[in-house]
N, CA, C and O of each residue as an XYZ file, in Angstrom:
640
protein
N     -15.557    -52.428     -9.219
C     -16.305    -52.228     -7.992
C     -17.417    -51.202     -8.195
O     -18.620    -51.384     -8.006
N     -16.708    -49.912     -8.679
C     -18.202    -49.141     -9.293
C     -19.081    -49.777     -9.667
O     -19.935    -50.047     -8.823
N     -19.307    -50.392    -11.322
C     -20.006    -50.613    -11.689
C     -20.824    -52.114    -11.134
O     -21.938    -52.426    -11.554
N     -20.046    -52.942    -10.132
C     -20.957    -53.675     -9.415
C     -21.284    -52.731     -7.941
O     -20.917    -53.364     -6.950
N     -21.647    -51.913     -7.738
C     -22.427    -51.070     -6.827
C     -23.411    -50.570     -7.174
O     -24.481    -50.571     -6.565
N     -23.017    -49.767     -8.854
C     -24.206    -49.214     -9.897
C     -25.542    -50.408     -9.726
O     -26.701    -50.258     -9.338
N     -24.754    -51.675    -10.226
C     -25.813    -53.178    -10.143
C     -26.353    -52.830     -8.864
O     -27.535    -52.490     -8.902
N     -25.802    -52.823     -7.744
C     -26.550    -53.905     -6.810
C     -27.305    -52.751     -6.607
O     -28.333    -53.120     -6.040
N     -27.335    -51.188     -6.825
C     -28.407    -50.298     -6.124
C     -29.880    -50.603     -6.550
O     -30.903    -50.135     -6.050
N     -29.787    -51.322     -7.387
C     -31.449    -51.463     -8.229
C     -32.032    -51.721     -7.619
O     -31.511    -52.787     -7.292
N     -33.110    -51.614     -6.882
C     -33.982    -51.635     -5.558
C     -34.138    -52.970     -5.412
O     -34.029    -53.426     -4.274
N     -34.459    -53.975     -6.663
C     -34.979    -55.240     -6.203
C     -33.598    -56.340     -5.688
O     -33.607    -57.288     -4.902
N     -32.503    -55.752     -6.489
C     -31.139    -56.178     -6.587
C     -30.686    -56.329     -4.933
O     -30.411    -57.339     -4.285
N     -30.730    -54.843     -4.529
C     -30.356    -54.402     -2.547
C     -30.962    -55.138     -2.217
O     -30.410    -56.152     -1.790
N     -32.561    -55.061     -2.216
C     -33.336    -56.061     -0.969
C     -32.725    -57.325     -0.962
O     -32.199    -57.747      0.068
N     -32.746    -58.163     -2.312
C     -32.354    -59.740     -2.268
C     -31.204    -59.652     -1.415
O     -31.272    -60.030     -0.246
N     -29.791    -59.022     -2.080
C     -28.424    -58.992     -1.557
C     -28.299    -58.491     -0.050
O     -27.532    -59.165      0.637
N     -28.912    -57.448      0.557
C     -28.907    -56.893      1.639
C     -29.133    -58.088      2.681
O     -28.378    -58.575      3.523
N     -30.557    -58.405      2.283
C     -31.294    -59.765      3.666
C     -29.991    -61.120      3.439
O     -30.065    -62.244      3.936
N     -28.813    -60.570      2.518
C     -27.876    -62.180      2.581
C     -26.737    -61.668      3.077
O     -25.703    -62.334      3.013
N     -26.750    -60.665      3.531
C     -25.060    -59.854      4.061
C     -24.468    -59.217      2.825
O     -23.275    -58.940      2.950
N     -25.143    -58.850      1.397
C     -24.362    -58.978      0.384
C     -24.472    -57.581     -0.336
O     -23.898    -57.363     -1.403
N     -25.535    -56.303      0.561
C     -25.696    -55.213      0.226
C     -25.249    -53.940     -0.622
O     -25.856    -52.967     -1.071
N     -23.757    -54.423     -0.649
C     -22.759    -53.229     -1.148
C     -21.621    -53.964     -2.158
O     -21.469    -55.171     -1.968
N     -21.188    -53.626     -2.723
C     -19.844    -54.410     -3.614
C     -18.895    -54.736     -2.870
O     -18.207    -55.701     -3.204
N     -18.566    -53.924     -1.504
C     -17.816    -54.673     -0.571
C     -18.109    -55.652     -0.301
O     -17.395    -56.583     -0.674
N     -19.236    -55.902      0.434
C     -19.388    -56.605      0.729
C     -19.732    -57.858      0.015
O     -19.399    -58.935      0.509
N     -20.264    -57.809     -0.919
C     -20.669    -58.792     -2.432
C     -19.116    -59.532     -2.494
O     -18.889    -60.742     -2.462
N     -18.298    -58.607     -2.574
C     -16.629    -59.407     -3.101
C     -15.914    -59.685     -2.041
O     -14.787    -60.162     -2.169
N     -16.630    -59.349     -0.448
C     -15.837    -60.364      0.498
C     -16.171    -61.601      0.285
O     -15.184    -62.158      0.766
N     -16.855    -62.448     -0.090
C     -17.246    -63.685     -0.777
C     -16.264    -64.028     -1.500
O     -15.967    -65.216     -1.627
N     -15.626    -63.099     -2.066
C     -14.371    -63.604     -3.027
C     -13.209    -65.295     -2.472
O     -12.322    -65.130     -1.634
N     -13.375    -66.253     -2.894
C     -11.982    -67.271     -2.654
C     -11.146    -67.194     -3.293
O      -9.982    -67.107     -2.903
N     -11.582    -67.207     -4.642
C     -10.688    -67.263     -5.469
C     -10.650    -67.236     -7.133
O     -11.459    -67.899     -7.782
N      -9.798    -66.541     -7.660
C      -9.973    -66.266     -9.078
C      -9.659    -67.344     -9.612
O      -9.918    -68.429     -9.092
N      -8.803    -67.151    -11.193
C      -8.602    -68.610    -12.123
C      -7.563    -69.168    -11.831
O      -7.506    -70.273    -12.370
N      -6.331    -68.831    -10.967
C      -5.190    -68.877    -11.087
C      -5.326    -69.889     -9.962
O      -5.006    -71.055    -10.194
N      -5.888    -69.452     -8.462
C      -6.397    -70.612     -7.643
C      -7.182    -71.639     -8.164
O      -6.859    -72.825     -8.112
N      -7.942    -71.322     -8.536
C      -9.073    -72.705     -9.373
C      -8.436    -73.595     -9.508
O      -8.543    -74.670     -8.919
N      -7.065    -73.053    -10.931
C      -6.343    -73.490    -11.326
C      -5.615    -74.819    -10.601
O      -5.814    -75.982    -10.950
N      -4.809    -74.427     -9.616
C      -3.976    -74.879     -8.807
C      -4.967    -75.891     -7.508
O      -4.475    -76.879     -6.962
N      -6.169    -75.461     -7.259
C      -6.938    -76.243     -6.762
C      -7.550    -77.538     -7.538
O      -7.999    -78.436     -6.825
N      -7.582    -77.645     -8.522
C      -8.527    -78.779     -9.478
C      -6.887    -79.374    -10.243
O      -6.684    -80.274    -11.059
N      -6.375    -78.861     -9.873
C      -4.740    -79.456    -10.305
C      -5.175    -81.367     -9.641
O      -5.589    -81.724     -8.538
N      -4.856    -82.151    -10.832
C      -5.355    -83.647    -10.266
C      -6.725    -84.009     -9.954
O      -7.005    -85.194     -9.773
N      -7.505    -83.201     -9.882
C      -9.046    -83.636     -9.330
C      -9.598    -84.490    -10.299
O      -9.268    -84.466    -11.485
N     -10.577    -85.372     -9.728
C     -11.228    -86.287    -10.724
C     -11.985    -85.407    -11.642
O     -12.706    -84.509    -11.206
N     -11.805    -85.696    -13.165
C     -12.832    -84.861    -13.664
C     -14.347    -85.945    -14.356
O     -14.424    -86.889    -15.142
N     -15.581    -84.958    -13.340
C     -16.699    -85.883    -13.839
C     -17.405    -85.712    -15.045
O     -17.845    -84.676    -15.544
N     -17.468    -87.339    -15.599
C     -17.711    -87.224    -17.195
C     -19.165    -87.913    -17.370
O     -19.516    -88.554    -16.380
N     -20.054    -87.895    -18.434
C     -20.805    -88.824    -18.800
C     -20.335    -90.151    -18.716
O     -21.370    -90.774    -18.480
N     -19.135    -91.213    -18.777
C     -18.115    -91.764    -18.692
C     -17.825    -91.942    -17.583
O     -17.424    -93.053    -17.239
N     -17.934    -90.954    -16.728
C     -17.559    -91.191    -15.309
C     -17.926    -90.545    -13.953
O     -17.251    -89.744    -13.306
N     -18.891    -90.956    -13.720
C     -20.002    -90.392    -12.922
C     -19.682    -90.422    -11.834
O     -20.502    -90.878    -11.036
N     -18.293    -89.930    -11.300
C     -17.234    -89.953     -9.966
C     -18.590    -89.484     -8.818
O     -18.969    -90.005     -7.769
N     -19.084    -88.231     -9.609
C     -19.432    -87.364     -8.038
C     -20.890    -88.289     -7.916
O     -21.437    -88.382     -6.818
N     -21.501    -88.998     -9.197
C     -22.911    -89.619     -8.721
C     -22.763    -91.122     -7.067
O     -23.444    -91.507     -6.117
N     -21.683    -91.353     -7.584
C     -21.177    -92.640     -6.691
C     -20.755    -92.105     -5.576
O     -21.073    -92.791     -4.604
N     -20.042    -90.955     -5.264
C     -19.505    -91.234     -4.351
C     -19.925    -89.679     -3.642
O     -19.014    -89.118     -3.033
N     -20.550    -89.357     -3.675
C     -21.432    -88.345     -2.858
C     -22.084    -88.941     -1.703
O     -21.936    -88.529     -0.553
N     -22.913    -90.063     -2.098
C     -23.653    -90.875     -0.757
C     -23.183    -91.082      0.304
O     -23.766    -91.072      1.388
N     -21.668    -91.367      0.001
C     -20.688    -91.892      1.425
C     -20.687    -90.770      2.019
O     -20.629    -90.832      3.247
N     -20.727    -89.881      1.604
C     -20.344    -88.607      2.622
C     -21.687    -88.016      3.347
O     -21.493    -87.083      4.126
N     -22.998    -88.459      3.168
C     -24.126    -88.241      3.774
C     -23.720    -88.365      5.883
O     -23.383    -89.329      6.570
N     -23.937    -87.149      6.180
C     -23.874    -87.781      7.289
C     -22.834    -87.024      8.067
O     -23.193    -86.574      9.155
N     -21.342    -86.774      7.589
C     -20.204    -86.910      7.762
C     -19.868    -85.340      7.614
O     -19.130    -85.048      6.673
N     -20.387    -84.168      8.547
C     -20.156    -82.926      9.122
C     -18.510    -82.899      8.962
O     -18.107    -81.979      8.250
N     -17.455    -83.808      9.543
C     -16.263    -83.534      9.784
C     -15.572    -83.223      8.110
O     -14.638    -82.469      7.834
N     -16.333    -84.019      7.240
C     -16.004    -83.866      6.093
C     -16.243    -82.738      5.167
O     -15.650    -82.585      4.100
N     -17.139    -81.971      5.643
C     -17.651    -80.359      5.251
C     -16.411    -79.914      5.859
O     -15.464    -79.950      5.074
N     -16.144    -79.511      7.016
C     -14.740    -78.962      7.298
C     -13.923    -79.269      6.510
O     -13.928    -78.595      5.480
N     -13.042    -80.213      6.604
C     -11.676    -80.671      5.711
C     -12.248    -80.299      4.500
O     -11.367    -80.311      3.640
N     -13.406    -79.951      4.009
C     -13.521    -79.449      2.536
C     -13.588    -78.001      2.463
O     -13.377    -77.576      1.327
N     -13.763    -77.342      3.124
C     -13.723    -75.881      3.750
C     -12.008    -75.704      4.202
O     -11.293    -74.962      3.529
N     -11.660    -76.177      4.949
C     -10.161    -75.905      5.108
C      -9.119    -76.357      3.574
O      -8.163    -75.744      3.099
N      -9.751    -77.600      3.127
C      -8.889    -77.376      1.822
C      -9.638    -76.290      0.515
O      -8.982    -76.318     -0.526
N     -10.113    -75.945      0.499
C     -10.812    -74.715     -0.566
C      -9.590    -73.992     -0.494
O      -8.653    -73.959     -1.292
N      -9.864    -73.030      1.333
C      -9.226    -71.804      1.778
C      -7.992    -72.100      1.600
O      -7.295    -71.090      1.699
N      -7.438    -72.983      1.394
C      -5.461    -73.102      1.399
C      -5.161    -72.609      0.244
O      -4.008    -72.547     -0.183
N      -6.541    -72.073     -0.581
C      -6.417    -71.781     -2.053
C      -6.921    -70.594     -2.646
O      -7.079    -70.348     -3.841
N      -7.156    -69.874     -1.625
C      -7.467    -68.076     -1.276
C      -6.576    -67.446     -1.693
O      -5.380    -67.580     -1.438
N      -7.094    -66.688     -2.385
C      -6.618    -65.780     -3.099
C      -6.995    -64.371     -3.023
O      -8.160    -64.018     -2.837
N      -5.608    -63.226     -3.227
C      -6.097    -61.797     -3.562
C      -7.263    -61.643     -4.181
O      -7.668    -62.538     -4.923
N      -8.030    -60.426     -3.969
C      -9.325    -59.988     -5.135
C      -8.844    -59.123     -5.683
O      -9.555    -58.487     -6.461
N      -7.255    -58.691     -5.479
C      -6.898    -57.265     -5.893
C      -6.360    -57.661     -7.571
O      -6.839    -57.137     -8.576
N      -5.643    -58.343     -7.565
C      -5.803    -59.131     -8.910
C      -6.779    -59.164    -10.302
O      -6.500    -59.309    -11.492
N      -7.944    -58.978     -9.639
C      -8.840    -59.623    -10.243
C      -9.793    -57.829    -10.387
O     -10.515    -57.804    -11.384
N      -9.813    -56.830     -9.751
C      -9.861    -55.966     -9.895
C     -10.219    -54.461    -10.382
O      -9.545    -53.906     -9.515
N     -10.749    -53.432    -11.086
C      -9.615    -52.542    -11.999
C      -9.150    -51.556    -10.661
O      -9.692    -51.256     -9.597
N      -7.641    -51.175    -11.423
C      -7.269    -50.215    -10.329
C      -7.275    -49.183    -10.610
O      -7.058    -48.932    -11.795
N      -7.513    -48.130     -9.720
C      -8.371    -46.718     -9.623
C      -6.879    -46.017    -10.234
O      -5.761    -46.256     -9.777
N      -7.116    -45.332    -11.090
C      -6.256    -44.093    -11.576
C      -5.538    -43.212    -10.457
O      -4.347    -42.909    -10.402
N      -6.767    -42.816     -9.411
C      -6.030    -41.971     -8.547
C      -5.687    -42.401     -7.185
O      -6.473    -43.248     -6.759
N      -4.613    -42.022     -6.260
C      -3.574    -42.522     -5.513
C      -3.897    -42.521     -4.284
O      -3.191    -42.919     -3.358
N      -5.056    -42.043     -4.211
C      -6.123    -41.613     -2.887
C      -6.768    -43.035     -3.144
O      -6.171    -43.875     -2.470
N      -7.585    -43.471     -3.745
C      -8.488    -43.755     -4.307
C      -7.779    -45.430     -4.583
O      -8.454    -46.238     -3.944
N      -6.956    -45.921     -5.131
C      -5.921    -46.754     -5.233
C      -5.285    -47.228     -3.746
O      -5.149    -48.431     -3.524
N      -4.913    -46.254     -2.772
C      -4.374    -46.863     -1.514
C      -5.614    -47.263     -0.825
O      -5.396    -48.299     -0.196
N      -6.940    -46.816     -0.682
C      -8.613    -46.903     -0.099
C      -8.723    -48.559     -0.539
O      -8.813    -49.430      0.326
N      -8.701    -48.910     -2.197
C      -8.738    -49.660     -2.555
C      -7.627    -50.778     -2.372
O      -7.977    -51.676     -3.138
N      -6.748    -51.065     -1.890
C      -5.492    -51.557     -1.424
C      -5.853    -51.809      0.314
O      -5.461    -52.847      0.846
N      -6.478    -50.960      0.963
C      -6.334    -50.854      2.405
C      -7.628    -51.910      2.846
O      -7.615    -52.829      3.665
N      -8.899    -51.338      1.853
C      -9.766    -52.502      2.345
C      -9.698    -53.892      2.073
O     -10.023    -54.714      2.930
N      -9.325    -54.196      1.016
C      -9.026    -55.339      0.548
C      -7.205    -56.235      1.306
O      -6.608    -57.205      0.839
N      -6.942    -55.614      2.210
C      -6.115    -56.185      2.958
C      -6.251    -56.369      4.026
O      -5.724    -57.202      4.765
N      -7.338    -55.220      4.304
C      -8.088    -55.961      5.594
C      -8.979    -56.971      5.485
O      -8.960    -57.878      6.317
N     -10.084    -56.961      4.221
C     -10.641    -57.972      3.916
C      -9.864    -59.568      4.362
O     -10.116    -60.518      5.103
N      -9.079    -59.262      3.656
C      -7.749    -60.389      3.786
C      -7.576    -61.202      4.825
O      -7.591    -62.433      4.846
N      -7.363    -60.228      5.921
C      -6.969    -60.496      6.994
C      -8.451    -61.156      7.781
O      -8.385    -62.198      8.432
N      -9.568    -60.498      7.633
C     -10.149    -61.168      8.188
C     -10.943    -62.464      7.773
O     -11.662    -63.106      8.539
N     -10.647    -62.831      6.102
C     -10.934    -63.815      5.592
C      -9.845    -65.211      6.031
O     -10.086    -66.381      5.735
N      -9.055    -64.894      6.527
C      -8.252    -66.080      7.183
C      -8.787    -66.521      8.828
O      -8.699    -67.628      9.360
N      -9.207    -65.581      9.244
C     -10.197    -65.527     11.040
C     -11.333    -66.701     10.763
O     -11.631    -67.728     11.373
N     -11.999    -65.851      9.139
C     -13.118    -66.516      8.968
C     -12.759    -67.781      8.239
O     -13.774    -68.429      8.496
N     -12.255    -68.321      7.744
C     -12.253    -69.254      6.767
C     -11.733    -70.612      8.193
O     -12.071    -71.769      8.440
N     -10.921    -69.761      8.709
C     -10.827    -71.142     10.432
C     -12.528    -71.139     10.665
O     -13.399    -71.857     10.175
N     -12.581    -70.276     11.402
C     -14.328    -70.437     11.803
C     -15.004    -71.049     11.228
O     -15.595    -71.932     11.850
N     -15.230    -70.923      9.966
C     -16.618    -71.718      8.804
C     -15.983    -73.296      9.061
O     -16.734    -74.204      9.418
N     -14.422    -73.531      8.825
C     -14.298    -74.629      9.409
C     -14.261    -75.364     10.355
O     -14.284    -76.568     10.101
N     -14.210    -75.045     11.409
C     -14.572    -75.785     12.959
C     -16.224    -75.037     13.215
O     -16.814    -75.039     14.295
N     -16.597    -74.600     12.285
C     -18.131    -74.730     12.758
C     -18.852    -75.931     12.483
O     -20.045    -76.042     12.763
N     -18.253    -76.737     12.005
C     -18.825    -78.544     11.306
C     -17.930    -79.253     12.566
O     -18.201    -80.450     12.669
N     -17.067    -78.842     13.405
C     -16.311    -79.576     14.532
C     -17.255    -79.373     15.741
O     -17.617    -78.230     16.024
N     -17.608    -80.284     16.361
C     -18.243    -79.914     17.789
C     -16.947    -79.988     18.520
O     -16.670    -78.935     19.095
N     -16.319    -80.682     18.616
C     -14.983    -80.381     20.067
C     -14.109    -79.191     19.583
O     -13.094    -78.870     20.202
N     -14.464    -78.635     18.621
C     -14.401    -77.177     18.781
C     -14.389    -75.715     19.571
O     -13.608    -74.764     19.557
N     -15.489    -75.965     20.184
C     -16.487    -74.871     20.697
C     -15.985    -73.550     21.121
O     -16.453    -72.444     20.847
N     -14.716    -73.918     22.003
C     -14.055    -73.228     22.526
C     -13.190    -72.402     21.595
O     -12.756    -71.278     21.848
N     -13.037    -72.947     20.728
C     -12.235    -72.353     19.743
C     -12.985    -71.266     18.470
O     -12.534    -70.270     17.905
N     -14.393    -72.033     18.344
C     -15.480    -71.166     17.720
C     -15.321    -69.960     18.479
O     -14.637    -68.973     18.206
N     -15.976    -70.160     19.367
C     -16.435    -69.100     20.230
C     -15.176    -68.051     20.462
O     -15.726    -67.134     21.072
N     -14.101    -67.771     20.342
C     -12.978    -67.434     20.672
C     -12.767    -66.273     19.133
O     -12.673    -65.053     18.998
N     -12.767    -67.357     18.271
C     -12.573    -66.781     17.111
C     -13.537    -65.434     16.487
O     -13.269    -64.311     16.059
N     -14.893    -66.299     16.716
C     -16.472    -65.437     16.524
C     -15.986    -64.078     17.257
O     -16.076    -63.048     16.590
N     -15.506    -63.996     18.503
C     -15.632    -62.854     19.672
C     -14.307    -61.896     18.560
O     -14.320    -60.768     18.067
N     -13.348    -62.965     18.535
C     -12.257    -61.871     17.720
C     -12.774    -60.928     16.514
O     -12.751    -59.701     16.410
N     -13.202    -61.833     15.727
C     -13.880    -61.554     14.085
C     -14.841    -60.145     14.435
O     -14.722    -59.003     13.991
N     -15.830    -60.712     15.407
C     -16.653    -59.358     15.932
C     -15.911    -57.920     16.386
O     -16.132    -56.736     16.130
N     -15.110    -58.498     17.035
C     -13.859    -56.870     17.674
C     -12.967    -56.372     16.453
O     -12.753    -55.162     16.382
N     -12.511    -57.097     15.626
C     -11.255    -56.961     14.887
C     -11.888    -56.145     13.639
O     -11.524    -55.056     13.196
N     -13.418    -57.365     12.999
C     -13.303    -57.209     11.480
C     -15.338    -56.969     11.639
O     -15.905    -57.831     10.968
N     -16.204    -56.128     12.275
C     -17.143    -56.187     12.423
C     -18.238    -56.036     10.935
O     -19.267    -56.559     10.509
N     -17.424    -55.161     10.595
C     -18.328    -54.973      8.897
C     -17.805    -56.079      7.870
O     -18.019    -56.004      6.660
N     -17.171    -57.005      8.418
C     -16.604    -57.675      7.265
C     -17.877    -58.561      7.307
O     -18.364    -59.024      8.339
N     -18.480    -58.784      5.704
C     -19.659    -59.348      5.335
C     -19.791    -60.839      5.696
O     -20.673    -61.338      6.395
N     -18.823    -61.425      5.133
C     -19.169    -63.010      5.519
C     -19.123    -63.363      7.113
O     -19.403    -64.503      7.483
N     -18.721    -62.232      8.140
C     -18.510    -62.305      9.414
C     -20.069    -62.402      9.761
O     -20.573    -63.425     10.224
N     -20.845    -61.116      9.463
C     -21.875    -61.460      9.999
C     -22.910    -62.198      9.621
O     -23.846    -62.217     10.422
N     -23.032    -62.834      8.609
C     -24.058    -64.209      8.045
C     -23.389    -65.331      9.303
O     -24.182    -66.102      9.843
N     -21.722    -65.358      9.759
C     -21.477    -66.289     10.522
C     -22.320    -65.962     12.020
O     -22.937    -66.743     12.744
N     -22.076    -64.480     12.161
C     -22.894    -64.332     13.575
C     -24.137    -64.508     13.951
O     -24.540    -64.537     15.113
N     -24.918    -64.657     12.735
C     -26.613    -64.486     12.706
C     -26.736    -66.082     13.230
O     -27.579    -66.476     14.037
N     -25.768    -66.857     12.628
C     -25.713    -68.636     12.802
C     -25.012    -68.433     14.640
O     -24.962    -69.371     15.436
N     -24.842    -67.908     14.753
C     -23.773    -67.939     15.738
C     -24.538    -67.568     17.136
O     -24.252    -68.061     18.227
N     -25.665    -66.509     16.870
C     -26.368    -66.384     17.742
C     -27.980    -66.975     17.994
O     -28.925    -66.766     18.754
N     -27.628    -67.845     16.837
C     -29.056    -69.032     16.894
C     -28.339    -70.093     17.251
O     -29.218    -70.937     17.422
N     -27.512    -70.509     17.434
C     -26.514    -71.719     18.244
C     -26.149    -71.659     19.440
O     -26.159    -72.590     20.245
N     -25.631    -70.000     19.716
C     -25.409    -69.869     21.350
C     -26.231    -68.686     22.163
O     -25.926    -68.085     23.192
N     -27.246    -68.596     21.412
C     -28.120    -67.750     22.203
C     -27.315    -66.685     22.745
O     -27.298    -66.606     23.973
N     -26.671    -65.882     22.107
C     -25.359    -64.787     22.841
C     -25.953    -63.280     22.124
O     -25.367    -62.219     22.342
């Protein structure tokens, strides 16, 4: 985490990352889904596309169109979320180690708020349920990064 903070301070580094919600290493690794171990277990059976077998050239087209299908691909990702604490280094000292433990479980927590949301944001008979969630995410988890790239969408949709 240090040394991706060291990165992102580089002036040209902040501006890009900042204008995307992505300003700080916190916030950079709330983006986190998932390490190798999910990957893993996610691509478990998946078609793999070859020169040989051009699965995703064919069958990408059908899905032109088909919003409901961005969801169900968003809800199956997230069933495959994973700790970032894992993935990690952990701080020597015990101050410093529980800080690192505390945000990243809140992270947690509000990456399950959000990962519903991103998915019924492709649902229109939703709305009620967007809107419900958005209001929570805002009270509960306000600095959490991927929350507010959702709100910036959120308040060009409902004018709120």
């Amino acid at each position: 985490e240090a040394e991706l903070a060291r990165r992102i301070a580089i002036p040209e580094v902040a501006g890009d990352l900042t204008s995307v919600k992505m300003g700080s290493a916190v916030d950079f690794l709330s983006y986190f889904l998932m390490g190798d171990e999910g990957l893993k277990r996610y691509s478990q059976g998946g078609t793999i596309n070859t020169d040989n077998n051009v699965y995703l050239e064919f069958s990408a087209p059908l899905s032109v169109g088909k919003t409901t299908l961005v969801a169900e691909n968003i809800a199956n990702l997230t069933q495959f979320r994973e700790s970032i604490i894992p993935y990690l280094a952990i701080p020597s000292q015990p101050a410093e180690k529980a800080r690192q433990a505390r945000i990243w479980q809140e992270n947690e927590r509000a990456a399950v708020l959000a990962d519903r949301l991103h998915s019924i944001y492709y649902m229109m008979d939703k709305e009620f349920e967007y809107v419900t969630l958005m209001q929570r995410l805002k009270n509960d988890y306000p600095n959490y990064a991927p929350y507010k790239i959702m709100y910036d969408n959120y308040k060009l949709t409902y004018k709120n």
